[in-house]
Coordinates of C-alpha atoms in Angstrom, one line a residue:
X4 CA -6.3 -17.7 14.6
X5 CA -3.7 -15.9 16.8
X6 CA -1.0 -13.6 15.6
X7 CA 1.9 -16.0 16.6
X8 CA 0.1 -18.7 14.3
X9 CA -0.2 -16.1 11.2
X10 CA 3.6 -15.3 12.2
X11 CA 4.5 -19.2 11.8
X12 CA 2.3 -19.4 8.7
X13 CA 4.0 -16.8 7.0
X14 CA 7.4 -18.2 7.6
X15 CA 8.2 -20.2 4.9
X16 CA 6.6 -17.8 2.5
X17 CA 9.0 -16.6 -0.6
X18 CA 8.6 -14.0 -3.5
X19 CA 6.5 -16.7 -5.7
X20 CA 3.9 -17.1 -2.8
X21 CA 4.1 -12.9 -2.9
X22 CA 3.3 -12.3 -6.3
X23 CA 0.1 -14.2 -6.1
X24 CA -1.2 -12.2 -2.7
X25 CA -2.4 -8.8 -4.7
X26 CA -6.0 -8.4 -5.5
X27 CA -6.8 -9.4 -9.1
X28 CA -9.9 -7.8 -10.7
X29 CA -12.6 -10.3 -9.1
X30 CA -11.4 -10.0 -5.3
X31 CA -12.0 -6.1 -5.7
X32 CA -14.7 -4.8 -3.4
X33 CA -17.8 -4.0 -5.4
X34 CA -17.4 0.0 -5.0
X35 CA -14.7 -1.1 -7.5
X36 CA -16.1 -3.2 -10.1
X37 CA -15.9 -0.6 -12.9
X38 CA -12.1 -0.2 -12.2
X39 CA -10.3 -1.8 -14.8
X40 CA -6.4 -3.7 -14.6
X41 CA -3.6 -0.8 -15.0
X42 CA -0.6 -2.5 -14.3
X43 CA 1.3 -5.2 -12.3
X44 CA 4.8 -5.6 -11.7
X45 CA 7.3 -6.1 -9.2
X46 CA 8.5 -4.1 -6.6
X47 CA 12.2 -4.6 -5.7
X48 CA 14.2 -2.6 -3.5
X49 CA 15.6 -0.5 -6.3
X50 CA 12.8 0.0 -7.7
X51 CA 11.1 1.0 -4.5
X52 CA 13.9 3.4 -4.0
X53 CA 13.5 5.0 -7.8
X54 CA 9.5 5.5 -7.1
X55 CA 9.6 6.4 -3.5
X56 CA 10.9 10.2 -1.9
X57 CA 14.1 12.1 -2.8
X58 CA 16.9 10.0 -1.3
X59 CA 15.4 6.7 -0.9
X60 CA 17.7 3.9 -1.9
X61 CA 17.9 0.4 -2.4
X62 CA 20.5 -0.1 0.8
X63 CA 18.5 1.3 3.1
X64 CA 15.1 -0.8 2.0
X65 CA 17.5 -4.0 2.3
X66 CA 19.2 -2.8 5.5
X67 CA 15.5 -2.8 7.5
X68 CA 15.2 -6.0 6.2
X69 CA 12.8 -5.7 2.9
X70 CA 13.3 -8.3 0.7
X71 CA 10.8 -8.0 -2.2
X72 CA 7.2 -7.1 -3.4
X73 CA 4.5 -7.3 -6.0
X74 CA 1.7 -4.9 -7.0
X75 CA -1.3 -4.5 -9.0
X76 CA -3.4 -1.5 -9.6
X77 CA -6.4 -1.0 -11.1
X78 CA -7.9 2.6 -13.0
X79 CA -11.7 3.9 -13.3
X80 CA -13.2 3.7 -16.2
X81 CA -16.1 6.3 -15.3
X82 CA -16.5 9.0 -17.7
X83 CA -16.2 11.2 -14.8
X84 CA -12.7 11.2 -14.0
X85 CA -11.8 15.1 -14.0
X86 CA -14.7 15.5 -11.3
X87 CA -13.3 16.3 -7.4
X88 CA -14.3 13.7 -5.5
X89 CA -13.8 10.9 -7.8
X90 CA -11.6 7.6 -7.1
X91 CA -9.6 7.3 -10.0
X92 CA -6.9 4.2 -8.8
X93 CA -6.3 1.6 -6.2
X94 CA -3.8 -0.6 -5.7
X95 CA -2.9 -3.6 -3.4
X96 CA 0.7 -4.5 -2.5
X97 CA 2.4 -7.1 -0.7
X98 CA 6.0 -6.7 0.1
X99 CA 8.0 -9.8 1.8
X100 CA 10.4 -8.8 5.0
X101 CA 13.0 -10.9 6.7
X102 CA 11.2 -10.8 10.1
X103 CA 7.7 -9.9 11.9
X104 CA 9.9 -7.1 13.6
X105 CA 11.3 -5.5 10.4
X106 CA 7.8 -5.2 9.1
X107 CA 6.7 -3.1 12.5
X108 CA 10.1 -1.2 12.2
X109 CA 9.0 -0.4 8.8
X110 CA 5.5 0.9 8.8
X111 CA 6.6 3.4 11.6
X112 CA 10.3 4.0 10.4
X113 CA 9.8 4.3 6.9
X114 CA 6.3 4.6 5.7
X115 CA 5.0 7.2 8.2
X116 CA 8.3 8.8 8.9
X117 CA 9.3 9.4 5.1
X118 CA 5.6 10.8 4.4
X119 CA 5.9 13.1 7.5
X120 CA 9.5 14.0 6.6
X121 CA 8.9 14.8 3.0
X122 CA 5.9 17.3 3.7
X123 CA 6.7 20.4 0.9
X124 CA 9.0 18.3 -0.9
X125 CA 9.5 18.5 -4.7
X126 CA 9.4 14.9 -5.1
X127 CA 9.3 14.4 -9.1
X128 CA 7.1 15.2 -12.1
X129 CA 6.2 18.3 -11.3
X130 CA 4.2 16.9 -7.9
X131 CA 4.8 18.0 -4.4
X132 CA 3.4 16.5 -1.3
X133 CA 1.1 19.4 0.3
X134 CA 0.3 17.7 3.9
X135 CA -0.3 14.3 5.6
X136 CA -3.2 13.0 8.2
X137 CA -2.7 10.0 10.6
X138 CA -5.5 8.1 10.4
X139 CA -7.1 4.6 12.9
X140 CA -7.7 1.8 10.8
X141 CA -9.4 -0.8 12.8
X142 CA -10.5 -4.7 12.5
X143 CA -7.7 -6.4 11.5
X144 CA -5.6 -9.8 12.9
X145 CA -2.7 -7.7 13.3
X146 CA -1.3 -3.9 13.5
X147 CA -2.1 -1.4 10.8
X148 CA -1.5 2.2 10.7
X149 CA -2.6 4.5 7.9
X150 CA -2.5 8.2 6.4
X151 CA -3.8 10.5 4.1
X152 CA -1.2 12.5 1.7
X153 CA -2.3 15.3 -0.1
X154 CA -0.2 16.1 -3.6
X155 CA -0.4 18.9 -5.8
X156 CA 0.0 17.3 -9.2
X157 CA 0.7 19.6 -11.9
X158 CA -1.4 22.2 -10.2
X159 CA -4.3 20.0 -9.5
X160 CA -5.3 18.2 -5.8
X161 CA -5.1 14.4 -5.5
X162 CA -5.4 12.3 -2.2
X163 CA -3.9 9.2 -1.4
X164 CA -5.2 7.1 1.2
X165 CA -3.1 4.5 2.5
X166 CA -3.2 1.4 4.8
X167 CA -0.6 -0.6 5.4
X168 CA -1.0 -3.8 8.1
X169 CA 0.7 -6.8 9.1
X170 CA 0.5 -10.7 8.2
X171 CA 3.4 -12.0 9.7
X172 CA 6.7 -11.2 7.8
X173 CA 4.6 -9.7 5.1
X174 CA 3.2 -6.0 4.7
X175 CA 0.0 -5.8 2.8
X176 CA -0.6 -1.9 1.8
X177 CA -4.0 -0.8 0.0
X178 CA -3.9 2.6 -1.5
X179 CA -7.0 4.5 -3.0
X180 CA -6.6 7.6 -5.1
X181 CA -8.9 10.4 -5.3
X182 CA -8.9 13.5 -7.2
X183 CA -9.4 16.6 -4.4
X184 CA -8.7 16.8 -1.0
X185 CA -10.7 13.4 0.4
X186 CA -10.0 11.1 3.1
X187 CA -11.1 7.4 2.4
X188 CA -9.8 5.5 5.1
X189 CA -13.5 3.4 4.6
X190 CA -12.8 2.6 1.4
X191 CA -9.0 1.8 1.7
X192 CA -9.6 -0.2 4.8
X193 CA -12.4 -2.6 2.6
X194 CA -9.9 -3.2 0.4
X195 CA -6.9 -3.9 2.7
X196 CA -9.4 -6.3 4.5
X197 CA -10.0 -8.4 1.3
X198 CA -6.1 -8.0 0.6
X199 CA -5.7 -9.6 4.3
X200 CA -7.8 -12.6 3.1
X201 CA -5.4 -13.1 0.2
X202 CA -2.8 -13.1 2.0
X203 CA -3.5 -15.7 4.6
X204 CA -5.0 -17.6 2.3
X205 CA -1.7 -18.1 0.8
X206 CA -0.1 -18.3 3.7
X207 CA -2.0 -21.1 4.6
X208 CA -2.5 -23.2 1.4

């Protein structure tokens, strides 16, 4: 399939067709199968703008063209979970955008510029972003770009690693959380490519 046919697939797509593009429990890689279903809910601009980096609001998100999105996350259930090194969330996330265009605007303009930007910023709850990595992601239909953010979190390490890539007019992001300082660009791109099927698959039906 070429780009310009995912780009016609997608668009007719609307915010029903978005909610049902997140990984549920049984589409989860197996490295994941003792994760267990946090929460799910959707992501509007305001609500983007209330969870995202001091300054973010809901006129801006709109204003690059955002329109909506839906997530669900999923939390380990290994006894584990204070140990460095160990995966304690993912997500999946698929936001809906007016064009292909405003979707490349926005992984560059907004996703890797606000991460860089915000780099030993106070950003709520007693976290503060310590540093962020670039990283290739690789093998999929379309663009993606990626990056590791450290956070100090009340004093302790966590690492997010984060892929965001392109379907058309719709952004599919994968996040993996880890406690410590670890890249998992492997593991976050397995799950972003199993997000990808969702999404054309939906685009498609």
């Amino acid at each position: 399939m070429t780009i310009n046919a995912l780009h016609h697939a997608t668009a007719r797509i609307e915010m029903e067709d978005i909610r049902q593009m997140p990984l549920v429990a049984s589409e989860l890689p197996s490295r994941f199968e003792n994760f267990q279903p946090s929460r799910e809910s959707e992501l509007d601009n305001k609500t983007m703008a209330e969870h995202g980096f001091p300054g973010s609001d809901a006129e801006r998100f709109r204003g690059v063209g955002r329109i909506g999105g839906y997530m669900r996350e999923f939390v380990s259930v290994v006894p584990s979970f204070g140990t460095d090194g160990v995966d304690f969330m993912v997500a999946t996330v698929a936001h809906l955008f007016d064009t292909p265009d405003a979707v490349h605007g926005w992984m560059h303009d907004v996703f890797l510029k606000d991460f860089e930007a915000n780099i030993g910023v106070d950003i709520g709850n007693n976290q503060k972003l310590v540093a962020t990595e670039r990283l290739r992601p690789s093998g999929f239909f379309d663009e993606a770009v990626a990056l590791k953010a450290l956070h100090n979190d009340n004093g302790r390490l966590i690492s997010a690693t984060i892929v965001d890539f392109q379907v058309g007019r719709v952004l599919g992001v994968a996040f993996v959380g880890t406690l410590g300082d670890h890249e998992r660009l492997e593991y976050a791109t397995e799950l972003a490519y199993a997000l990808e099927q969702s999404i054309v698959g939906v685009a498609l039906a």
